[in-house]
Tab-separated table of C-alpha atoms (C1' of nucleotides) in Angstrom:
chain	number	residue	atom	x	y	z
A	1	UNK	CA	22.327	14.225	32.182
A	2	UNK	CA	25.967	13.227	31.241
A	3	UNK	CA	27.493	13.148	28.304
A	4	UNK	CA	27.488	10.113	27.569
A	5	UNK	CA	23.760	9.945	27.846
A	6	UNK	CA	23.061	13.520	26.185
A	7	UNK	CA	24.914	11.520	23.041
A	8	UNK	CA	22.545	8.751	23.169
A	9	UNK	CA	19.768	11.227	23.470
A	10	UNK	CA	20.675	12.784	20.620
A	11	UNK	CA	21.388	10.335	18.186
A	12	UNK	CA	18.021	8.951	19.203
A	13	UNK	CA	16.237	11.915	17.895
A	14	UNK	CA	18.279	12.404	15.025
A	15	UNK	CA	17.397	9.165	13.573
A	16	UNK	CA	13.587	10.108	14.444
A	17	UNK	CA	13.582	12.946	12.832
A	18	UNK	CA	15.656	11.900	9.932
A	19	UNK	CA	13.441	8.708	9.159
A	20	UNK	CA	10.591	10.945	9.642
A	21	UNK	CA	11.474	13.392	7.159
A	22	UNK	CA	12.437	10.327	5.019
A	23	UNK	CA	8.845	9.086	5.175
A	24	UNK	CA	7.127	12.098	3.900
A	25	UNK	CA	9.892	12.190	1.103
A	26	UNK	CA	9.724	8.706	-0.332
A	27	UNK	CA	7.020	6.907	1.884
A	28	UNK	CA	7.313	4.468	5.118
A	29	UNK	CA	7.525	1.480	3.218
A	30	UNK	CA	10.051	2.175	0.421
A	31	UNK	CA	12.630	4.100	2.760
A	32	UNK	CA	14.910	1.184	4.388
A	33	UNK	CA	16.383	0.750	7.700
A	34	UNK	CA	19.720	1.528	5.977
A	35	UNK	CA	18.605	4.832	3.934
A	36	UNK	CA	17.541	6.110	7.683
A	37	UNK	CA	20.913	4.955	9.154
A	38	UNK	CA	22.965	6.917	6.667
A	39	UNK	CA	20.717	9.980	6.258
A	40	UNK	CA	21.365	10.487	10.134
A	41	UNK	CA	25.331	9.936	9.562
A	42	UNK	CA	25.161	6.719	12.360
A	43	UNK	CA	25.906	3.363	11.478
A	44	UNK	CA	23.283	0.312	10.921
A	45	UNK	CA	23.160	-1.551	13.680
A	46	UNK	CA	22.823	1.974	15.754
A	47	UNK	CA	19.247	2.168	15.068
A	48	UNK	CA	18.600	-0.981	16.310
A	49	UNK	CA	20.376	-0.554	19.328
A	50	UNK	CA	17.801	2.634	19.576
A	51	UNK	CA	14.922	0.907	18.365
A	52	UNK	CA	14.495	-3.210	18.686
A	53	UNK	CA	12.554	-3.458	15.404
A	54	UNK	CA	11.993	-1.483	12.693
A	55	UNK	CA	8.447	-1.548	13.027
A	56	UNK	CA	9.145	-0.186	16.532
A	57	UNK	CA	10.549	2.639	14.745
A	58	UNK	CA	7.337	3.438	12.736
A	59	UNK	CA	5.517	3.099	15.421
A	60	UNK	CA	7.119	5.763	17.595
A	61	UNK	CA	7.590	8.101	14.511
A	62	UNK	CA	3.709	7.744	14.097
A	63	UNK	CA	2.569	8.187	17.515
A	64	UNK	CA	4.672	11.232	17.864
A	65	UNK	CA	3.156	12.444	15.159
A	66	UNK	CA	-0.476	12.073	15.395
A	67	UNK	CA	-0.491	12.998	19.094
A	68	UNK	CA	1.512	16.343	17.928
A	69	UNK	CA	-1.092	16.867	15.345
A	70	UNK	CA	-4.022	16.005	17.484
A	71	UNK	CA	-2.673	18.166	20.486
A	72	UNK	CA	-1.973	20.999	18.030
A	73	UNK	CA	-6.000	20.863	16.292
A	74	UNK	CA	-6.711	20.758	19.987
A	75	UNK	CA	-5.280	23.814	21.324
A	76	UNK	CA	-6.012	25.740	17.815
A	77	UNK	CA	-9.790	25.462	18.316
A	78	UNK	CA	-10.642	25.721	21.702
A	79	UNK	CA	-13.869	27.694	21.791
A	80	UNK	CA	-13.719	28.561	18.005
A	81	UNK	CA	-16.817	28.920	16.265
A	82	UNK	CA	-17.427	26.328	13.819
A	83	UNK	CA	-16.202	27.183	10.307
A	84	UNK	CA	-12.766	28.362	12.229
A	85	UNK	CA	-12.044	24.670	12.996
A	86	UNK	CA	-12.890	23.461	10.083
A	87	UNK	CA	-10.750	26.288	7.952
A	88	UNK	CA	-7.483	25.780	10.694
A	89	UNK	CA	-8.350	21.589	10.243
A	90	UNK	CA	-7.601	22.445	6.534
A	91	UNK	CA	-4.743	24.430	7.361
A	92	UNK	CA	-2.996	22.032	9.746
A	93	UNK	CA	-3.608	18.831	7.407
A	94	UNK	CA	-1.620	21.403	4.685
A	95	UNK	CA	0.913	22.417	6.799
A	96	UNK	CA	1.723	18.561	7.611
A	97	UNK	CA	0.469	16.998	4.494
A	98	UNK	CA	3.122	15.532	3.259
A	99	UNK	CA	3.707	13.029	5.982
A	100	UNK	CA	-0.415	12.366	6.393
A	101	UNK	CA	-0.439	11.967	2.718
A	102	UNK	CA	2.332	8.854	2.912
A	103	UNK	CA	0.399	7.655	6.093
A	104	UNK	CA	-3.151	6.815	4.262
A	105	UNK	CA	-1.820	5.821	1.243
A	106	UNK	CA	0.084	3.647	3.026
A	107	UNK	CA	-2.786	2.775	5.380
A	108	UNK	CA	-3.580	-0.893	4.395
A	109	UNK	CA	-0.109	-1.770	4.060
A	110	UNK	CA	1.613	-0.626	7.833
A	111	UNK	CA	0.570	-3.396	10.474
A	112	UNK	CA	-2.481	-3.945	12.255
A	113	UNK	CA	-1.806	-1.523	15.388
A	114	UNK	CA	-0.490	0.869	13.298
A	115	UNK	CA	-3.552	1.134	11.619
A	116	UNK	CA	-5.397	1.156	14.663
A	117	UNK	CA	-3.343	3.673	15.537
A	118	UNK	CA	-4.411	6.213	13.116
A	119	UNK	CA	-7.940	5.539	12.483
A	120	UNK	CA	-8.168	6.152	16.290
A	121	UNK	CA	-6.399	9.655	16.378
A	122	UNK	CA	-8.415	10.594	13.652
A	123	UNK	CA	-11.762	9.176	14.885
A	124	UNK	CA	-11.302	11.350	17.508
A	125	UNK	CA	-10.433	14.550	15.876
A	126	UNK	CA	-13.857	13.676	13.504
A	127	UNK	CA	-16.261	13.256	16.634
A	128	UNK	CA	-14.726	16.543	18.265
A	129	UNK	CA	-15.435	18.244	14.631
A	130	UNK	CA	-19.051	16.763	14.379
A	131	UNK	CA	-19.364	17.726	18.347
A	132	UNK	CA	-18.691	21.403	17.352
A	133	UNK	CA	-21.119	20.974	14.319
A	134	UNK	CA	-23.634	19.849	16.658
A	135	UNK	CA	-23.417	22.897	18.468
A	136	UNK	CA	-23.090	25.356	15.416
A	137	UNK	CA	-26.442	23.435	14.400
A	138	UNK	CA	-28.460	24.128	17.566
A	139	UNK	CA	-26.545	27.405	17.959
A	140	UNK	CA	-28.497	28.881	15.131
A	141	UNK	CA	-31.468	27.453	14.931
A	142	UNK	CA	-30.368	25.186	11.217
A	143	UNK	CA	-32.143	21.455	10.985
A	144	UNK	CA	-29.868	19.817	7.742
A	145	UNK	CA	-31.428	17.539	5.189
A	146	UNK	CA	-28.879	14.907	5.660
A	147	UNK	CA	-27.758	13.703	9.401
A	148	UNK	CA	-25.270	16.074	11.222
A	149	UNK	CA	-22.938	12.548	11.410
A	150	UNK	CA	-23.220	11.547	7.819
A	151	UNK	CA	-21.955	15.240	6.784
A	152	UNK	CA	-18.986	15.107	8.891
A	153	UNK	CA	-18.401	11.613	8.137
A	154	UNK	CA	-18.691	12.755	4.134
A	155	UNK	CA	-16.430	15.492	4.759
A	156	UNK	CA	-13.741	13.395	6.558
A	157	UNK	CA	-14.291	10.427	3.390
A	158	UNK	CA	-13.186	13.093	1.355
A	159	UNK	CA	-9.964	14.543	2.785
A	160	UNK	CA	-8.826	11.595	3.362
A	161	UNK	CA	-9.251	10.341	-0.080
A	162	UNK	CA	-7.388	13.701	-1.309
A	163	UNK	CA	-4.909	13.086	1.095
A	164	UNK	CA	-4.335	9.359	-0.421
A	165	UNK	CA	-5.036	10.051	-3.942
A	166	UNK	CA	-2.700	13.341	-4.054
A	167	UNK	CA	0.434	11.791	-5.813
A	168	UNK	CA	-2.160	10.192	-8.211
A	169	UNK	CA	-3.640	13.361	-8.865
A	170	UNK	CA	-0.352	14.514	-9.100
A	171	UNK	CA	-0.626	17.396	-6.784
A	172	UNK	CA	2.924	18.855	-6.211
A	173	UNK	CA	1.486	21.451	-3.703
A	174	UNK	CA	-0.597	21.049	-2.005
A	175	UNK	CA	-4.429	19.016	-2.897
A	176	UNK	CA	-5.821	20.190	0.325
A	177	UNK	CA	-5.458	23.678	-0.376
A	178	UNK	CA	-6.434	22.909	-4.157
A	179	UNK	CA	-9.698	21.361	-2.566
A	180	UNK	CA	-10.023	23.446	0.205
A	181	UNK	CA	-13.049	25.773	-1.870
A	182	UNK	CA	-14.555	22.977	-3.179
A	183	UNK	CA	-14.641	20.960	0.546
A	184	UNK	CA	-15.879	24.393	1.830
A	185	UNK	CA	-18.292	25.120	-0.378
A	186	UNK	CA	-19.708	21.050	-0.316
A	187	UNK	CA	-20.182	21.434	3.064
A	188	UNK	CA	-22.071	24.485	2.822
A	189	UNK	CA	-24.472	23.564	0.646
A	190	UNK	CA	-25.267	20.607	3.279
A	191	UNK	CA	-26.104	22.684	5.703
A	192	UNK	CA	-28.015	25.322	3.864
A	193	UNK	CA	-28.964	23.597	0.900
A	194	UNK	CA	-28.790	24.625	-2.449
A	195	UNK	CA	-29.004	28.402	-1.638
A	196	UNK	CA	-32.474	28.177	-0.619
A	197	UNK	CA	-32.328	28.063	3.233
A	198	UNK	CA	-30.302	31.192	3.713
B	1	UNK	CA	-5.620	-26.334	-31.582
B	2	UNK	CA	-3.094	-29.847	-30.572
B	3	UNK	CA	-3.124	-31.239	-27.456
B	4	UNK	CA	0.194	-29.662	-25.780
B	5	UNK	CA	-1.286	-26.335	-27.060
B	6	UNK	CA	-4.516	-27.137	-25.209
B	7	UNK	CA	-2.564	-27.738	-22.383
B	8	UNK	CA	-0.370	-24.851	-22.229
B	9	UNK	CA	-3.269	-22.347	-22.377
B	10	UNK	CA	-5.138	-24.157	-20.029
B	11	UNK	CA	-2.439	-24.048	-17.228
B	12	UNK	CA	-1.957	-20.586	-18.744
B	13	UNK	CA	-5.524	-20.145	-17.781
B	14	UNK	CA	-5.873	-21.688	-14.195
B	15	UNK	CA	-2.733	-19.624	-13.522
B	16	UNK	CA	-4.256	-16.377	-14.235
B	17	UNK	CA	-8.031	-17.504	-12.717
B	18	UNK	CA	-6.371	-18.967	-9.330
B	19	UNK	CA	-4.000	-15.909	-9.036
B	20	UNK	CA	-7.161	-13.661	-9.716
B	21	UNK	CA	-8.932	-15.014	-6.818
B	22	UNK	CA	-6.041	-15.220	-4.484
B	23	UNK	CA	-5.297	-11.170	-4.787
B	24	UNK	CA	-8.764	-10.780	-3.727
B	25	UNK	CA	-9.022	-12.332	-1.440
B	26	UNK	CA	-5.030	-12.314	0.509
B	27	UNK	CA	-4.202	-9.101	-1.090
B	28	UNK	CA	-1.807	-8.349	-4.404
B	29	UNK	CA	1.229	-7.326	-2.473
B	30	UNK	CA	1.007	-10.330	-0.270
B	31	UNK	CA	0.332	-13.320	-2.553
B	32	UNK	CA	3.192	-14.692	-3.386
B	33	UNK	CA	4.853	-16.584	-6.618
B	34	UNK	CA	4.645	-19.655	-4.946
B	35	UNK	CA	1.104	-19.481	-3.507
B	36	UNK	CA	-0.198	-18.907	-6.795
B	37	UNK	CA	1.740	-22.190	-8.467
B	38	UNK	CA	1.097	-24.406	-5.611
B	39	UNK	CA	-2.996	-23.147	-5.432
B	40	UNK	CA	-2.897	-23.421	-9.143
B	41	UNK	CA	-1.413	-27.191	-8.698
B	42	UNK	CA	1.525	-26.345	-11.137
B	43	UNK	CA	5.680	-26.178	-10.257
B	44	UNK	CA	6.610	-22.588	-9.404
B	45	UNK	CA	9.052	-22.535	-12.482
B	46	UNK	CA	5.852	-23.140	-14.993
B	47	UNK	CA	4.788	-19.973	-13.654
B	48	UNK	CA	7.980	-17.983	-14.893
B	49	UNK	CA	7.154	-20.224	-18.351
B	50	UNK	CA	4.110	-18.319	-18.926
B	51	UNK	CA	5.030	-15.021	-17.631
B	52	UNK	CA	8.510	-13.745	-17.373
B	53	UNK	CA	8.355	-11.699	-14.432
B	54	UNK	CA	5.258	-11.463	-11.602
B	55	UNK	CA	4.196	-7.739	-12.749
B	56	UNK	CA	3.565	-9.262	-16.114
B	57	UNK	CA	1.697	-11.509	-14.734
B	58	UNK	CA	-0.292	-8.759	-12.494
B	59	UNK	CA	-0.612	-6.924	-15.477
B	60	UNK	CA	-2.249	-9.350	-17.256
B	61	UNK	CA	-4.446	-10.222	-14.799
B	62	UNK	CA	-5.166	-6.218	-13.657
B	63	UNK	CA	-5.963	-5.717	-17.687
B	64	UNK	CA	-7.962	-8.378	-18.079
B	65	UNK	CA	-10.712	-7.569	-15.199
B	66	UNK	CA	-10.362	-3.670	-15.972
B	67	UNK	CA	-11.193	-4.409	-19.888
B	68	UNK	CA	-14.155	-7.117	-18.402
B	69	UNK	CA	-15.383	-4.574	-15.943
B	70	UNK	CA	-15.605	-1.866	-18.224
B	71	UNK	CA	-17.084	-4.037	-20.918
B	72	UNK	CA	-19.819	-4.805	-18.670
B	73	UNK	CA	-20.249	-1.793	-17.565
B	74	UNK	CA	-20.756	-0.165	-21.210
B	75	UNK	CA	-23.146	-3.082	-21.925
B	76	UNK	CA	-25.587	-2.904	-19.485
B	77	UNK	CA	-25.811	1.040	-19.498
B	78	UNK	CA	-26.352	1.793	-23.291
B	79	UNK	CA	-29.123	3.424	-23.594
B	80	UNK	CA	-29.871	3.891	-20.143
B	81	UNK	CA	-31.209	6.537	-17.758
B	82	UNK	CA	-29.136	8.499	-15.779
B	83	UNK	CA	-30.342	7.152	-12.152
B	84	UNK	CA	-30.077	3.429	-13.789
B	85	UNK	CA	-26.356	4.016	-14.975
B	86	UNK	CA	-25.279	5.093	-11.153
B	87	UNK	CA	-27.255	1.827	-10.403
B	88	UNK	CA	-26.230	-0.771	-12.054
B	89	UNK	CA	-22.396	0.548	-11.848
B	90	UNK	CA	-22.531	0.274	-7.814
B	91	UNK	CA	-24.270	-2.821	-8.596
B	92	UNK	CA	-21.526	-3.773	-10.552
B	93	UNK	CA	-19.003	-2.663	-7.996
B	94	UNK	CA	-20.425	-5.339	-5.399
B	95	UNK	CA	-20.468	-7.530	-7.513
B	96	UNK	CA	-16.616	-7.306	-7.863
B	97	UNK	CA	-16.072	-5.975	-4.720
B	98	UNK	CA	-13.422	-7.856	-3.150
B	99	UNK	CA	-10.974	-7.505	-6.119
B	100	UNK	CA	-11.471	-3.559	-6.407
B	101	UNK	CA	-11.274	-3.312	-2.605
B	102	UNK	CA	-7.687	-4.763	-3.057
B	103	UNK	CA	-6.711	-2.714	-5.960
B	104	UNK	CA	-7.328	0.478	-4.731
B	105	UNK	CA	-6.098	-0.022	-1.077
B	106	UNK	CA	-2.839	-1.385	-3.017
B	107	UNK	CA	-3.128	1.147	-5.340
B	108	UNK	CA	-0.079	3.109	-3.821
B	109	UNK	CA	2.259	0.034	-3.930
B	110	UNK	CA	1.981	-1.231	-7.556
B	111	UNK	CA	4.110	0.678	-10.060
B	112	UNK	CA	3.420	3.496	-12.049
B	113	UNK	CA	2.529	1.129	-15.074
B	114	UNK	CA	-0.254	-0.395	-13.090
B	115	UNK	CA	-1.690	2.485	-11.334
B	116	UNK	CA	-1.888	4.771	-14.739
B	117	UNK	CA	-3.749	1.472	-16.244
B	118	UNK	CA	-6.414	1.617	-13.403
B	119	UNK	CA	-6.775	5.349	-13.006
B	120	UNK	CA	-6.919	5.524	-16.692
B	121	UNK	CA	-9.882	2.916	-16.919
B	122	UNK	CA	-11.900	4.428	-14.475
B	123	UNK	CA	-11.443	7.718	-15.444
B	124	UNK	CA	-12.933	6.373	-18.561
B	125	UNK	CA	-16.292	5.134	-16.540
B	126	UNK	CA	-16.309	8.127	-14.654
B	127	UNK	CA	-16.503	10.140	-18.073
B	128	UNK	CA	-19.080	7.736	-19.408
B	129	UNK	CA	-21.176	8.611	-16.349
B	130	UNK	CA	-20.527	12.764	-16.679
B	131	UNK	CA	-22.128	11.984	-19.940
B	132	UNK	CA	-24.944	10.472	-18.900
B	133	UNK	CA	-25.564	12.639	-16.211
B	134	UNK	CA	-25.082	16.400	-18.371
B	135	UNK	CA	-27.554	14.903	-20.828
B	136	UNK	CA	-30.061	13.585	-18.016
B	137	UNK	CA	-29.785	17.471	-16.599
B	138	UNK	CA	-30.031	19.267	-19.945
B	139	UNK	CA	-33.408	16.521	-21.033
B	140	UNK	CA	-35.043	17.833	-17.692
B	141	UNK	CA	-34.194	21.291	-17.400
B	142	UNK	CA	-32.340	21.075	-14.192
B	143	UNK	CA	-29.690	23.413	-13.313
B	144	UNK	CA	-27.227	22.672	-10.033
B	145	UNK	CA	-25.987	24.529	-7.635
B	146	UNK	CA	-22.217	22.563	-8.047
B	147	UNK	CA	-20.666	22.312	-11.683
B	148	UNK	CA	-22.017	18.888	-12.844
B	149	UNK	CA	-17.964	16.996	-12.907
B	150	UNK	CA	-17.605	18.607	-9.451
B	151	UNK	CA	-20.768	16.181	-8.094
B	152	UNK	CA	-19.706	13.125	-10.421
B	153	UNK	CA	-15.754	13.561	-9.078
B	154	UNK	CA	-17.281	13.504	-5.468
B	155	UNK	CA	-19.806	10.735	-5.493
B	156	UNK	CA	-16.338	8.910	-7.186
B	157	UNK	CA	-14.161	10.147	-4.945
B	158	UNK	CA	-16.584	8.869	-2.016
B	159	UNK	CA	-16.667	5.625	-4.168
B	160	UNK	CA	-13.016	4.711	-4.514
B	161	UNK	CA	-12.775	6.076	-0.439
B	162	UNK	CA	-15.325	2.835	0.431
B	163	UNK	CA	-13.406	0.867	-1.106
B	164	UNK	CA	-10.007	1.415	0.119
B	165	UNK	CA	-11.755	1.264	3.714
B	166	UNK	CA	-13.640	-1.563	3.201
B	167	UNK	CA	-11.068	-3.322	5.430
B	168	UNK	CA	-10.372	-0.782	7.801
B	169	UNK	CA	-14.572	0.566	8.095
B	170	UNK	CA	-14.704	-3.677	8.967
B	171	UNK	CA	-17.000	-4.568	6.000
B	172	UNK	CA	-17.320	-8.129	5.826
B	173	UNK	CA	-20.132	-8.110	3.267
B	174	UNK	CA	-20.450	-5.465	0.741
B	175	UNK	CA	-19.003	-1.885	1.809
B	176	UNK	CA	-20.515	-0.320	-1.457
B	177	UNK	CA	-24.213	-2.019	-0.439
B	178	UNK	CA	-23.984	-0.422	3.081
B	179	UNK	CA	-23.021	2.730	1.710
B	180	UNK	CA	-25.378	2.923	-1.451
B	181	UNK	CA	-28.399	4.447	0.158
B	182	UNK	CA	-26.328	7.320	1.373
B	183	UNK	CA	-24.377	8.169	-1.792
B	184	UNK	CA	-27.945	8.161	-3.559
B	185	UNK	CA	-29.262	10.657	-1.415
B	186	UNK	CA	-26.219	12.807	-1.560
B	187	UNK	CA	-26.330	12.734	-5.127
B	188	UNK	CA	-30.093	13.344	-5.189
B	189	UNK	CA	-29.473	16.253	-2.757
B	190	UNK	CA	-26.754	17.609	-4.598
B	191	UNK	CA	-28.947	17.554	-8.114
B	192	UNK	CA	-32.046	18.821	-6.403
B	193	UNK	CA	-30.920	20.504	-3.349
B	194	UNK	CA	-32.635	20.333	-0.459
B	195	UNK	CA	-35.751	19.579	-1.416
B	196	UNK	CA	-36.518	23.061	-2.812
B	197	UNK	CA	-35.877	22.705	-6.776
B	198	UNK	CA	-38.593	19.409	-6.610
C	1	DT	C1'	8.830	-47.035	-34.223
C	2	DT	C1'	12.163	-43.425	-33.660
C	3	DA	C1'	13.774	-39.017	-33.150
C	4	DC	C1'	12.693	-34.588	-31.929
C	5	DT	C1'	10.082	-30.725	-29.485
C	6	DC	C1'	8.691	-28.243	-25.769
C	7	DA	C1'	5.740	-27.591	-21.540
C	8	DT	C1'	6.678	-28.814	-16.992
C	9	DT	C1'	9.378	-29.678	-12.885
C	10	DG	C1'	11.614	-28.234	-8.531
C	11	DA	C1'	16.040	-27.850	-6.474
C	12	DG	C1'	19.144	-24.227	-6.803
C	13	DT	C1'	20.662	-19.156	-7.306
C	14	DA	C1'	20.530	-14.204	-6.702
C	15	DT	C1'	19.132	-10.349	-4.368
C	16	DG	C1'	17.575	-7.281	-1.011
C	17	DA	C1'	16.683	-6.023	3.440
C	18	DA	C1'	16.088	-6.676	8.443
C	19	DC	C1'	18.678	-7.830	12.144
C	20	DT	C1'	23.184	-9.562	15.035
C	21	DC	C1'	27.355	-9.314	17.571
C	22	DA	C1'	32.262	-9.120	18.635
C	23	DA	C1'	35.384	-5.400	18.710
C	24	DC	C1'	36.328	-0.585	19.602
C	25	DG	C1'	37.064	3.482	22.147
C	26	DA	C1'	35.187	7.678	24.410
C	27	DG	C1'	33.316	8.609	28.827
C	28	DG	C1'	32.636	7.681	33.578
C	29	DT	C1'	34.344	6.088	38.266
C	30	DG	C1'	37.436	4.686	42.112
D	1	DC	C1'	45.990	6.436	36.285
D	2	DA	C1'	43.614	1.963	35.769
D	3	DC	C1'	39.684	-0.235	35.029
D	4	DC	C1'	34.964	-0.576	33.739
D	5	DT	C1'	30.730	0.725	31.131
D	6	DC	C1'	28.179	1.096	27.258
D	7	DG	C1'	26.944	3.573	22.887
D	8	DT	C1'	28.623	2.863	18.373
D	9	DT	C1'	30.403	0.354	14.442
D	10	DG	C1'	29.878	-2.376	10.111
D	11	DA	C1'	30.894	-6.785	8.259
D	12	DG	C1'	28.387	-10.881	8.553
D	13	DT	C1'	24.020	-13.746	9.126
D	14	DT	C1'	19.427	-14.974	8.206
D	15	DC	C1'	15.460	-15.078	5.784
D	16	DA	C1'	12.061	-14.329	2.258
D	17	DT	C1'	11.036	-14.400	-2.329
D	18	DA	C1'	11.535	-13.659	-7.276
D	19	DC	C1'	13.646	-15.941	-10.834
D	20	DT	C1'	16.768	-19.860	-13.424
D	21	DC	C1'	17.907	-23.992	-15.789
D	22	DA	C1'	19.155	-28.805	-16.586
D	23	DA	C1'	16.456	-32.869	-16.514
D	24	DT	C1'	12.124	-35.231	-17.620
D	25	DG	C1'	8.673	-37.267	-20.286
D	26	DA	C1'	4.359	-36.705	-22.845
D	27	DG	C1'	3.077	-35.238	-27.446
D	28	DT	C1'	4.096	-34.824	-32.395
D	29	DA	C1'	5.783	-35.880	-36.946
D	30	DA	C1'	8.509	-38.716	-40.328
DNA sequence: TTACTCATTGAGTATGAACTCAACGAGGTG
DNA sequence: CACCTCGTTGAGTTCATACTCAATGAGTAA
């Protein structure tokens, strides 16, 4: 590559990483075209030479994003045994929680393939959790009260809701982690009941 | 009351009642000044005459079915049991379904005014219901597994959830009467476990 | 009836933010 | 070196939308 295009490269993924950053920081929709262009030191109109729309930016930022995150819970749990993915789940939404925190509570308010967007990367990383709870299940012989589905699906509700409600809650670390017991110990007592299964 | 008074509040009045409708069903964010004068059948500047800026007007309007709702609410469930209070306020719920829906997926985009004013009110219905439900458990002698708030948070936490993705889950009737079965039986599981306390 | 009041009107203003484009100059090419 | 290419620049344009204000005329009071 030349220099010429090594530059362009570069001040490509500056201004991706920059407006990134910006997004967990102040949220997608309040940080401006022009807050991105100066936090990455390049001119306006640069950005849209890089990116036609600024929607086109959010986009890219996004899919980058999820499919890093996804690809990342992926690798992590490869034949783990069930409470392992659900603990490093809790650790990777921490790790990157200020950026998945902006996305849902920003959910209804980012376009209509945006949206798409993430309910689909995270549909998927919920039926790979409930395909490992499946197997847990059979694994060891446990029949739940509730359906395997709806306790995944009750699970998910709820760290996503933390997720959206933690600046409301007013969590300055993190609300996963503050939750994390009370997720963990929720879940538990679907599978074994109220401590008289086990 | 005179004639021009009688006038005044009425437009007043069809200002606030069209605008009402119009953020449940379009959205808060996305209804504009001018939809709400021209659906209202009024001159966009009348609108400014009766409230100076367009938060004022949100305010009013976000007050005014908070105070109605909780009203209601209180009403129905003095001297109520316990399973009849979580009844009659999802009940209550579809019944204004379409305007929470909007205020808590736009919950992240009003100011800080607006979102302690609808935090605050529920909070308020979520402590009525604690209430109800420490005095149902202490009447019959049941102890739980979780710390009582823990369950209420949750089954509001799952509550608030439906409704912010009532759009997104694809709901065109009632996202709260879909779900209601479930969050019954996850509250009955959670008070009696699974099936071993009963 | 006459003079005044004030709710209403809607074209006009202000503001903010996405997006454009002609000019520039460093980098590439013969 | 001479010429061309193209990434970068930033002042300017466009557009949406909240908000203004002078004019209007129905309602009120003497």
């Amino acid at each position: 590559m030349n220099k010429r295009d090594a530059q362009k490269t570069a001040t490509r993924n500056k201004i991706i990483d920059i407006a990134e950053k910006l997004f967990a920081i102040q949220g997608i929709v309040s940080t401006k075209t022009i807050d991105i262009a100066k936090a990455a030191g390049v001119a306006h109109g640069t950005l849209f030479s890089h990116f036609e729309t600024r929607d086109i930016l959010v986009e890219t930022i996004l899919n980058r994003k999820l499919e890093d995150f996804q690809k990342q819970f992926l690798e992590i749990n490869s034949n783990q045994e069930f409470h392992c993915v659900i603990n490093s789940l809790l650790d990777l939404l921490v790790e990157h929680e200020p950026f998945f925190s902006v996305v849902f509570r920003e959910l209804s308010i980012v376009n209509q393939n945006l949206r798409n967007l993430i309910v689909y990367r995270f549909s998927i990383i919920e039926l790979y959790v409930l395909h490992m709870f499946e197997n847990f299940l059979s694994a060891n012989g446990i029949s739940t009260a509730m359906k395997p589905e709806v306790i995944i699906q009750h699970i998910f509700s709820l760290i996503i809701h933390y997720l959206n409600f933690r600046e409301i809650l007013n969590y300055k670390e993190s609300i996963i982690l503050g939750k994390k017991d009370d997720l963990i110990e929720v879940l538990n007592f679907m599978i074994y009941g109220g401590g008289c299964n086990e």
